[in-house]
């Protein structure tokens, strides 16, 4: 009931705030116009600061640490130190080196350059990209989600130490934990082996779900809509599945029993490629679904700025899609965890021939 009430309040706030946002942007719209693509890409892309509100000099942002590895060692500073040079480019000087920020990426200017120059395709010609280990918006969001998960599971663990009868917040979490353990892990993995995979599956499910929800919050980060994040999750699944694979698993890949030898030679390469296509599909599915949801919502909100008369219909559609996205947030976490458990179950299955 508490979650349903919170979601209801959030939707109400979004519903009421959309006309206000549209009215506040009318004057700026008339002067500069409204670039839908730029706005959408700005909101779904990673950044070196956490943007809250506004544009240009009137923008309110939380600066984040920039950490760069250059030929002269590690350079670190806050993203708020970037300032506009004479050409209007964001530039900062540290340790005798000049760094410029272009399209969300940081470049190091050549030692003899004081400003950036471009070729015909608008690529910098006198700058290189240093290794960027910055604490970006997505990284910060990941830290927040990990902190929340530690708090959540620590609270549940302490509650069970006091009493085995769940109550309050623990009573809310227990059905979800039991669901992952029994309906996903136990039903798809060998009953003698499933328990050692439950911690990973629980972490996977709640990490994806919590980050999906955080991405739906106002000014939230699009972490699970970032291909690098979903790739890491997919690689972890790939490693766990294949390191858990038994003799029967590898035999069904390279020399399938009960299949004529000529067919084995044809099917073996296909099965080998399948080792990598399965986690690849996990990576793309989560990335595409979360990113698509964000783009649809932002596109509908953009109609308020483009067509004044379309404000109310666009607002209603955006709220409907937002409600749908809360469902998708859970479904995508479930699908990723379910398929991971399925692949693990196939890898540890005993030979029944």
mmCIF file of C-alpha atoms in Angstrom:
data_model
loop_
_atom_site.group_PDB
_atom_site.id
_atom_site.type_symbol
_atom_site.label_atom_id
_atom_site.label_comp_id
_atom_site.label_asym_id
_atom_site.label_seq_id
_atom_site.Cartn_x
_atom_site.Cartn_y
_atom_site.Cartn_z
ATOM 1 C CA UNK A 1 0.000 0.000 0.000
ATOM 2 C CA UNK A 2 2.850 2.385 0.825
ATOM 3 C CA UNK A 3 4.512 1.776 -2.564
ATOM 4 C CA UNK A 4 1.216 2.238 -4.411
ATOM 5 C CA UNK A 5 0.595 5.500 -2.532
ATOM 6 C CA UNK A 6 4.119 6.769 -3.320
ATOM 7 C CA UNK A 7 3.720 5.960 -7.021
ATOM 8 C CA UNK A 8 0.334 7.683 -7.028
ATOM 9 C CA UNK A 9 1.830 10.827 -5.442
ATOM 10 C CA UNK A 10 4.749 10.830 -7.912
ATOM 11 C CA UNK A 11 2.409 10.568 -10.882
ATOM 12 C CA UNK A 12 0.279 13.394 -9.458
ATOM 13 C CA UNK A 13 3.347 15.619 -9.115
ATOM 14 C CA UNK A 14 4.418 14.849 -12.706
ATOM 15 C CA UNK A 15 0.875 15.478 -13.935
ATOM 16 C CA UNK A 16 0.676 18.865 -12.240
ATOM 17 C CA UNK A 17 4.226 19.957 -13.080
ATOM 18 C CA UNK A 18 4.047 19.489 -16.862
ATOM 19 C CA UNK A 19 1.874 22.565 -17.571
ATOM 20 C CA UNK A 20 4.121 24.635 -15.275
ATOM 21 C CA UNK A 21 7.218 23.508 -17.172
ATOM 22 C CA UNK A 22 5.557 24.339 -20.468
ATOM 23 C CA UNK A 23 4.536 27.823 -19.309
ATOM 24 C CA UNK A 24 7.994 28.565 -17.887
ATOM 25 C CA UNK A 25 9.654 27.687 -21.167
ATOM 26 C CA UNK A 26 7.375 29.694 -23.487
ATOM 27 C CA UNK A 27 9.575 32.819 -23.577
ATOM 28 C CA UNK A 28 12.787 30.911 -24.106
ATOM 29 C CA UNK A 29 11.091 28.874 -26.787
ATOM 30 C CA UNK A 30 10.161 31.954 -28.770
ATOM 31 C CA UNK A 31 13.741 33.238 -28.704
ATOM 32 C CA UNK A 32 15.740 30.084 -29.347
ATOM 33 C CA UNK A 33 13.301 27.488 -30.579
ATOM 34 C CA UNK A 34 13.159 23.969 -29.177
ATOM 35 C CA UNK A 35 15.548 21.197 -30.257
ATOM 36 C CA UNK A 36 13.816 17.911 -29.399
ATOM 37 C CA UNK A 37 16.727 15.631 -30.315
ATOM 38 C CA UNK A 38 19.217 17.659 -28.302
ATOM 39 C CA UNK A 39 16.933 17.681 -25.261
ATOM 40 C CA UNK A 40 16.304 13.916 -25.380
ATOM 41 C CA UNK A 41 19.950 12.981 -25.925
ATOM 42 C CA UNK A 42 20.959 15.333 -23.113
ATOM 43 C CA UNK A 43 18.641 13.553 -20.671
ATOM 44 C CA UNK A 44 19.459 9.939 -21.581
ATOM 45 C CA UNK A 45 23.230 10.401 -21.974
ATOM 46 C CA UNK A 46 25.808 10.281 -19.192
ATOM 47 C CA UNK A 47 27.401 13.541 -18.022
ATOM 48 C CA UNK A 48 30.134 14.926 -15.785
ATOM 49 C CA UNK A 49 27.601 16.847 -13.683
ATOM 50 C CA UNK A 50 24.160 16.121 -12.275
ATOM 51 C CA UNK A 51 21.853 18.555 -14.020
ATOM 52 C CA UNK A 52 18.853 19.623 -11.939
ATOM 53 C CA UNK A 53 17.190 22.500 -13.766
ATOM 54 C CA UNK A 54 17.700 25.257 -16.342
ATOM 55 C CA UNK A 55 20.117 25.869 -19.181
ATOM 56 C CA UNK A 56 23.308 27.879 -19.674
ATOM 57 C CA UNK A 57 24.248 30.313 -16.929
ATOM 58 C CA UNK A 58 20.873 29.833 -15.216
ATOM 59 C CA UNK A 59 21.343 26.060 -14.911
ATOM 60 C CA UNK A 60 21.417 24.382 -11.511
ATOM 61 C CA UNK A 61 23.766 21.398 -11.468
ATOM 62 C CA UNK A 62 25.662 19.348 -8.903
ATOM 63 C CA UNK A 63 29.372 19.232 -9.861
ATOM 64 C CA UNK A 64 30.994 15.785 -9.918
ATOM 65 C CA UNK A 65 34.680 14.767 -9.713
ATOM 66 C CA UNK A 66 36.570 14.642 -13.019
ATOM 67 C CA UNK A 67 39.467 12.166 -12.913
ATOM 68 C CA UNK A 68 41.724 11.975 -15.975
ATOM 69 C CA UNK A 69 44.840 9.909 -16.626
ATOM 70 C CA UNK A 70 47.251 11.803 -18.880
ATOM 71 C CA UNK A 71 50.890 11.470 -19.962
ATOM 72 C CA UNK A 72 51.771 13.707 -17.004
ATOM 73 C CA UNK A 73 49.888 11.611 -14.485
ATOM 74 C CA UNK A 74 46.454 11.816 -12.894
ATOM 75 C CA UNK A 75 44.569 15.102 -13.036
ATOM 76 C CA UNK A 76 41.438 15.659 -10.966
ATOM 77 C CA UNK A 77 39.064 18.588 -10.482
ATOM 78 C CA UNK A 78 35.362 19.305 -10.159
ATOM 79 C CA UNK A 79 33.300 19.616 -13.325
ATOM 80 C CA UNK A 80 32.198 23.081 -12.145
ATOM 81 C CA UNK A 81 35.728 24.375 -12.956
ATOM 82 C CA UNK A 82 34.997 24.273 -16.678
ATOM 83 C CA UNK A 83 34.549 27.815 -17.970
ATOM 84 C CA UNK A 84 33.803 29.277 -21.398
ATOM 85 C CA UNK A 85 36.785 30.528 -23.401
ATOM 86 C CA UNK A 86 36.696 33.264 -26.057
ATOM 87 C CA UNK A 87 35.306 30.762 -28.569
ATOM 88 C CA UNK A 88 32.548 29.713 -26.217
ATOM 89 C CA UNK A 89 34.089 26.296 -25.479
ATOM 90 C CA UNK A 90 34.212 24.781 -22.001
ATOM 91 C CA UNK A 91 37.879 24.726 -20.989
ATOM 92 C CA UNK A 92 39.922 24.226 -17.802
ATOM 93 C CA UNK A 93 43.676 24.485 -17.102
ATOM 94 C CA UNK A 94 45.419 22.093 -14.710
ATOM 95 C CA UNK A 95 49.117 21.280 -14.190
ATOM 96 C CA UNK A 96 50.065 23.273 -17.286
ATOM 97 C CA UNK A 97 47.577 21.351 -19.442
ATOM 98 C CA UNK A 98 44.358 22.587 -21.038
ATOM 99 C CA UNK A 99 41.261 20.402 -21.145
ATOM 100 C CA UNK A 100 38.196 21.137 -23.216
ATOM 101 C CA UNK A 101 34.717 19.642 -22.953
ATOM 102 C CA UNK A 102 32.984 18.899 -26.251
ATOM 103 C CA UNK A 103 29.650 17.097 -26.619
ATOM 104 C CA UNK A 104 29.936 15.614 -23.138
ATOM 105 C CA UNK A 105 33.494 14.300 -23.682
ATOM 106 C CA UNK A 106 36.739 15.732 -22.312
ATOM 107 C CA UNK A 107 39.775 16.275 -24.538
ATOM 108 C CA UNK A 108 43.325 17.336 -23.717
ATOM 109 C CA UNK A 109 44.656 20.080 -25.961
ATOM 110 C CA UNK A 110 48.125 19.804 -27.466
ATOM 111 C CA UNK A 111 50.845 21.567 -25.472
ATOM 112 C CA UNK A 112 51.185 24.363 -28.044
ATOM 113 C CA UNK A 113 47.421 24.978 -28.330
ATOM 114 C CA UNK A 114 45.345 27.437 -26.324
ATOM 115 C CA UNK A 115 42.040 26.737 -28.075
ATOM 116 C CA UNK A 116 40.527 23.825 -29.959
ATOM 117 C CA UNK A 117 40.363 23.618 -33.760
ATOM 118 C CA UNK A 118 38.110 21.368 -35.825
ATOM 119 C CA UNK A 119 38.151 19.578 -39.150
ATOM 120 C CA UNK A 120 35.291 19.593 -41.664
ATOM 121 C CA UNK A 121 33.412 16.928 -39.703
ATOM 122 C CA UNK A 122 33.726 18.981 -36.512
ATOM 123 C CA UNK A 123 36.252 16.637 -34.910
ATOM 124 C CA UNK A 124 39.035 18.255 -32.814
ATOM 125 C CA UNK A 125 42.344 18.277 -34.703
ATOM 126 C CA UNK A 126 44.643 19.499 -31.936
ATOM 127 C CA UNK A 127 43.378 17.464 -28.971
ATOM 128 C CA UNK A 128 43.477 13.883 -27.698
ATOM 129 C CA UNK A 129 41.179 11.985 -25.345
ATOM 130 C CA UNK A 130 42.832 11.089 -22.010
ATOM 131 C CA UNK A 131 41.656 8.047 -20.065
ATOM 132 C CA UNK A 132 38.538 9.193 -18.248
ATOM 133 C CA UNK A 133 37.854 7.655 -14.802
ATOM 134 C CA UNK A 134 35.474 10.403 -13.723
ATOM 135 C CA UNK A 135 32.646 9.913 -11.244
ATOM 136 C CA UNK A 136 29.910 10.689 -13.751
ATOM 137 C CA UNK A 137 26.166 10.935 -13.242
ATOM 138 C CA UNK A 138 25.672 7.238 -14.015
ATOM 139 C CA UNK A 139 28.464 6.200 -11.653
ATOM 140 C CA UNK A 140 26.989 8.367 -8.907
ATOM 141 C CA UNK A 141 23.571 6.818 -9.503
ATOM 142 C CA UNK A 142 25.130 3.360 -9.269
ATOM 143 C CA UNK A 143 26.721 4.246 -5.915
ATOM 144 C CA UNK A 144 23.353 5.511 -4.681
ATOM 145 C CA UNK A 145 21.614 2.290 -5.734
ATOM 146 C CA UNK A 146 24.306 0.135 -4.104
ATOM 147 C CA UNK A 147 23.958 2.177 -0.904
ATOM 148 C CA UNK A 148 20.182 1.670 -0.974
ATOM 149 C CA UNK A 149 20.562 -2.080 -1.529
ATOM 150 C CA UNK A 150 23.004 -2.365 1.389
ATOM 151 C CA UNK A 151 20.562 -0.485 3.626
ATOM 152 C CA UNK A 152 17.601 -2.584 2.434
ATOM 153 C CA UNK A 153 19.199 -5.995 2.904
ATOM 154 C CA UNK A 154 20.933 -4.993 6.151
ATOM 155 C CA UNK A 155 17.564 -3.944 7.537
ATOM 156 C CA UNK A 156 15.967 -7.225 6.443
ATOM 157 C CA UNK A 157 18.843 -9.276 7.910
ATOM 158 C CA UNK A 158 18.657 -7.466 11.285
ATOM 159 C CA UNK A 159 14.913 -7.958 11.360
ATOM 160 C CA UNK A 160 15.238 -11.733 10.880
ATOM 161 C CA UNK A 161 17.828 -11.910 13.663
ATOM 162 C CA UNK A 162 15.222 -10.510 16.051
ATOM 163 C CA UNK A 163 12.277 -12.554 14.806
ATOM 164 C CA UNK A 164 11.565 -15.088 12.065
ATOM 165 C CA UNK A 165 8.089 -13.599 11.665
ATOM 166 C CA UNK A 166 8.419 -10.736 9.135
ATOM 167 C CA UNK A 167 6.775 -7.415 9.881
ATOM 168 C CA UNK A 168 6.788 -3.915 8.464
ATOM 169 C CA UNK A 169 9.382 -3.358 5.756
ATOM 170 C CA UNK A 170 10.689 -6.927 6.083
ATOM 171 C CA UNK A 171 7.196 -8.253 5.431
ATOM 172 C CA UNK A 172 7.141 -6.219 2.213
ATOM 173 C CA UNK A 173 10.522 -7.529 1.049
ATOM 174 C CA UNK A 174 10.064 -11.206 1.957
ATOM 175 C CA UNK A 175 7.648 -12.085 -0.909
ATOM 176 C CA UNK A 176 10.079 -10.590 -3.445
ATOM 177 C CA UNK A 177 13.080 -12.447 -1.998
ATOM 178 C CA UNK A 178 11.129 -15.719 -1.825
ATOM 179 C CA UNK A 179 9.892 -15.122 -5.371
ATOM 180 C CA UNK A 180 13.449 -14.869 -6.729
ATOM 181 C CA UNK A 181 14.604 -17.841 -4.659
ATOM 182 C CA UNK A 182 11.739 -20.255 -5.320
ATOM 183 C CA UNK A 183 10.093 -19.187 -8.597
ATOM 184 C CA UNK A 184 13.296 -18.293 -10.426
ATOM 185 C CA UNK A 185 16.360 -19.971 -8.899
ATOM 186 C CA UNK A 186 14.855 -23.179 -7.513
ATOM 187 C CA UNK A 187 12.546 -23.823 -10.456
ATOM 188 C CA UNK A 188 15.219 -23.337 -13.140
ATOM 189 C CA UNK A 189 18.409 -24.628 -11.493
ATOM 190 C CA UNK A 190 19.181 -28.084 -10.116
ATOM 191 C CA UNK A 191 17.615 -28.344 -6.635
ATOM 192 C CA UNK A 192 20.946 -29.503 -5.172
ATOM 193 C CA UNK A 193 22.899 -26.581 -6.654
ATOM 194 C CA UNK A 194 20.547 -23.595 -6.835
ATOM 195 C CA UNK A 195 21.318 -22.183 -3.382
ATOM 196 C CA UNK A 196 24.823 -20.974 -4.224
ATOM 197 C CA UNK A 197 23.429 -18.900 -7.130
ATOM 198 C CA UNK A 198 20.637 -17.247 -5.132
ATOM 199 C CA UNK A 199 22.828 -14.360 -3.800
ATOM 200 C CA UNK A 200 23.867 -13.419 -7.340
ATOM 201 C CA UNK A 201 20.323 -13.661 -8.679
ATOM 202 C CA UNK A 202 18.945 -11.582 -5.803
ATOM 203 C CA UNK A 203 21.638 -8.936 -6.341
ATOM 204 C CA UNK A 204 20.991 -8.922 -10.079
ATOM 205 C CA UNK A 205 17.223 -8.592 -9.724
ATOM 206 C CA UNK A 206 17.206 -5.823 -7.127
ATOM 207 C CA UNK A 207 20.116 -3.916 -8.704
ATOM 208 C CA UNK A 208 18.323 -3.731 -12.059
ATOM 209 C CA UNK A 209 14.919 -3.021 -10.519
ATOM 210 C CA UNK A 210 16.135 -0.259 -8.180
ATOM 211 C CA UNK A 211 18.134 1.437 -10.950
ATOM 212 C CA UNK A 212 15.172 1.189 -13.326
ATOM 213 C CA UNK A 213 13.049 2.992 -10.730
ATOM 214 C CA UNK A 214 15.730 5.600 -10.004
ATOM 215 C CA UNK A 215 15.891 6.320 -13.730
ATOM 216 C CA UNK A 216 12.191 7.214 -13.691
ATOM 217 C CA UNK A 217 12.643 9.809 -10.956
ATOM 218 C CA UNK A 218 12.823 13.502 -12.016
ATOM 219 C CA UNK A 219 16.430 14.318 -13.067
ATOM 220 C CA UNK A 220 17.283 10.632 -12.558
ATOM 221 C CA UNK A 221 20.200 8.928 -14.308
ATOM 222 C CA UNK A 222 19.661 6.507 -17.171
ATOM 223 C CA UNK A 223 22.004 3.834 -15.742
ATOM 224 C CA UNK A 224 20.266 0.672 -16.999
ATOM 225 C CA UNK A 225 19.744 2.441 -20.326
ATOM 226 C CA UNK A 226 23.520 2.690 -20.677
ATOM 227 C CA UNK A 227 25.026 -0.014 -22.897
ATOM 228 C CA UNK A 228 28.205 -0.201 -20.766
ATOM 229 C CA UNK A 229 26.184 -1.080 -17.648
ATOM 230 C CA UNK A 230 24.110 -3.770 -19.333
ATOM 231 C CA UNK A 231 27.284 -5.137 -20.966
ATOM 232 C CA UNK A 232 28.957 -5.612 -17.563
ATOM 233 C CA UNK A 233 25.865 -7.402 -16.225
ATOM 234 C CA UNK A 234 25.803 -9.631 -19.317
ATOM 235 C CA UNK A 235 29.532 -10.420 -19.027
ATOM 236 C CA UNK A 236 29.059 -11.432 -15.387
ATOM 237 C CA UNK A 237 26.295 -13.801 -16.449
ATOM 238 C CA UNK A 238 28.490 -15.137 -19.267
ATOM 239 C CA UNK A 239 31.350 -15.900 -16.856
ATOM 240 C CA UNK A 240 29.164 -17.479 -14.175
ATOM 241 C CA UNK A 241 27.309 -19.667 -16.674
ATOM 242 C CA UNK A 242 30.388 -20.982 -18.443
ATOM 243 C CA UNK A 243 32.539 -21.456 -15.346
ATOM 244 C CA UNK A 244 29.625 -23.393 -13.819
ATOM 245 C CA UNK A 245 29.199 -25.552 -16.921
ATOM 246 C CA UNK A 246 29.719 -29.256 -16.315
ATOM 247 C CA UNK A 247 30.849 -32.012 -18.684
ATOM 248 C CA UNK A 248 27.303 -32.553 -19.927
ATOM 249 C CA UNK A 249 26.939 -28.832 -20.799
ATOM 250 C CA UNK A 250 30.106 -28.700 -22.902
ATOM 251 C CA UNK A 251 29.326 -32.033 -24.529
ATOM 252 C CA UNK A 252 25.975 -30.695 -25.761
ATOM 253 C CA UNK A 253 27.785 -27.720 -27.281
ATOM 254 C CA UNK A 254 30.698 -29.381 -29.071
ATOM 255 C CA UNK A 255 29.547 -32.992 -29.589
ATOM 256 C CA UNK A 256 25.791 -33.373 -29.147
ATOM 257 C CA UNK A 257 24.770 -36.934 -28.165
ATOM 258 C CA UNK A 258 22.332 -38.747 -30.425
ATOM 259 C CA UNK A 259 23.115 -36.547 -33.450
ATOM 260 C CA UNK A 260 24.801 -37.892 -36.630
ATOM 261 C CA UNK A 261 28.482 -36.933 -36.898
ATOM 262 C CA UNK A 262 28.065 -34.721 -40.025
ATOM 263 C CA UNK A 263 25.359 -32.728 -38.233
ATOM 264 C CA UNK A 264 27.580 -32.381 -35.173
ATOM 265 C CA UNK A 265 30.181 -30.631 -37.327
ATOM 266 C CA UNK A 266 27.528 -28.183 -38.514
ATOM 267 C CA UNK A 267 25.815 -27.608 -35.168
ATOM 268 C CA UNK A 268 28.952 -27.272 -33.012
ATOM 269 C CA UNK A 269 29.966 -23.834 -34.399
ATOM 270 C CA UNK A 270 26.373 -22.629 -34.052
ATOM 271 C CA UNK A 271 26.202 -23.786 -30.433
ATOM 272 C CA UNK A 272 29.574 -22.174 -29.732
ATOM 273 C CA UNK A 273 28.364 -18.835 -31.089
ATOM 274 C CA UNK A 274 25.278 -19.278 -28.900
ATOM 275 C CA UNK A 275 27.507 -19.042 -25.819
ATOM 276 C CA UNK A 276 28.021 -15.354 -26.629
ATOM 277 C CA UNK A 277 24.713 -14.485 -28.300
ATOM 278 C CA UNK A 278 22.686 -15.368 -25.193
ATOM 279 C CA UNK A 279 24.290 -12.765 -22.894
ATOM 280 C CA UNK A 280 24.451 -10.366 -25.848
ATOM 281 C CA UNK A 281 20.672 -10.631 -26.145
ATOM 282 C CA UNK A 282 20.360 -9.890 -22.416
ATOM 283 C CA UNK A 283 22.523 -6.805 -22.825
ATOM 284 C CA UNK A 284 20.586 -5.407 -25.787
ATOM 285 C CA UNK A 285 17.139 -6.239 -24.397
ATOM 286 C CA UNK A 286 17.608 -4.328 -21.142
ATOM 287 C CA UNK A 287 19.407 -1.407 -22.794
ATOM 288 C CA UNK A 288 16.853 -1.040 -25.599
ATOM 289 C CA UNK A 289 13.723 -1.336 -23.466
ATOM 290 C CA UNK A 290 14.806 1.141 -20.796
ATOM 291 C CA UNK A 291 16.191 3.668 -23.280
ATOM 292 C CA UNK A 292 13.104 3.389 -25.496
ATOM 293 C CA UNK A 293 10.840 4.091 -22.538
ATOM 294 C CA UNK A 294 12.773 7.231 -21.635
ATOM 295 C CA UNK A 295 12.731 8.461 -25.233
ATOM 296 C CA UNK A 296 8.972 7.945 -25.558
ATOM 297 C CA UNK A 297 8.237 9.869 -22.354
ATOM 298 C CA UNK A 298 10.573 12.722 -23.308
ATOM 299 C CA UNK A 299 9.114 12.838 -26.818
ATOM 300 C CA UNK A 300 5.594 13.195 -25.453
ATOM 301 C CA UNK A 301 6.713 15.922 -23.062
ATOM 302 C CA UNK A 302 8.413 17.671 -26.002
ATOM 303 C CA UNK A 303 5.068 17.976 -27.772
ATOM 304 C CA UNK A 304 4.020 20.379 -25.017
ATOM 305 C CA UNK A 305 6.794 22.745 -26.109
ATOM 306 C CA UNK A 306 6.280 22.271 -29.839
ATOM 307 C CA UNK A 307 2.472 22.380 -30.024
ATOM 308 C CA UNK A 308 0.890 24.473 -27.275
ATOM 309 C CA UNK A 309 -2.521 23.016 -28.050
ATOM 310 C CA UNK A 310 -1.208 19.475 -27.581
ATOM 311 C CA UNK A 311 -0.233 20.090 -23.947
ATOM 312 C CA UNK A 312 -3.091 18.232 -22.259
ATOM 313 C CA UNK A 313 -3.187 15.153 -24.570
ATOM 314 C CA UNK A 314 0.607 14.866 -24.434
ATOM 315 C CA UNK A 315 0.542 15.203 -20.665
ATOM 316 C CA UNK A 316 -2.038 12.437 -20.334
ATOM 317 C CA UNK A 317 -0.101 10.138 -22.656
ATOM 318 C CA UNK A 318 3.148 10.856 -20.825
ATOM 319 C CA UNK A 319 1.535 9.971 -17.484
ATOM 320 C CA UNK A 320 0.147 6.752 -18.985
ATOM 321 C CA UNK A 321 3.566 5.770 -20.350
ATOM 322 C CA UNK A 322 5.135 6.660 -16.994
ATOM 323 C CA UNK A 323 2.755 4.263 -15.242
ATOM 324 C CA UNK A 324 3.614 1.614 -17.837
ATOM 325 C CA UNK A 325 7.331 2.209 -17.275
ATOM 326 C CA UNK A 326 6.975 1.351 -13.587
ATOM 327 C CA UNK A 327 5.662 -2.036 -14.701
ATOM 328 C CA UNK A 328 8.424 -2.369 -17.309
ATOM 329 C CA UNK A 329 11.016 -1.599 -14.610
ATOM 330 C CA UNK A 330 9.954 -4.734 -12.728
ATOM 331 C CA UNK A 331 9.425 -6.862 -15.832
ATOM 332 C CA UNK A 332 12.893 -6.128 -17.245
ATOM 333 C CA UNK A 333 14.547 -6.988 -13.923
ATOM 334 C CA UNK A 334 12.542 -10.214 -13.848
ATOM 335 C CA UNK A 335 13.368 -11.186 -17.447
ATOM 336 C CA UNK A 336 17.108 -10.568 -17.030
ATOM 337 C CA UNK A 337 17.185 -12.584 -13.784
ATOM 338 C CA UNK A 338 14.931 -15.338 -15.167
ATOM 339 C CA UNK A 339 17.042 -15.873 -18.294
ATOM 340 C CA UNK A 340 20.258 -15.795 -16.266
ATOM 341 C CA UNK A 341 18.878 -18.536 -13.998
ATOM 342 C CA UNK A 342 17.754 -20.468 -17.068
ATOM 343 C CA UNK A 343 21.234 -20.337 -18.614
ATOM 344 C CA UNK A 344 22.814 -21.404 -15.304
ATOM 345 C CA UNK A 345 20.326 -24.255 -15.036
ATOM 346 C CA UNK A 346 21.271 -25.461 -18.528
ATOM 347 C CA UNK A 347 24.969 -25.313 -17.581
ATOM 348 C CA UNK A 348 24.662 -27.389 -14.386
ATOM 349 C CA UNK A 349 22.047 -29.865 -15.625
ATOM 350 C CA UNK A 350 23.100 -33.477 -15.120
ATOM 351 C CA UNK A 351 23.190 -36.001 -17.947
ATOM 352 C CA UNK A 352 19.912 -37.943 -18.191
ATOM 353 C CA UNK A 353 20.852 -40.143 -21.151
#
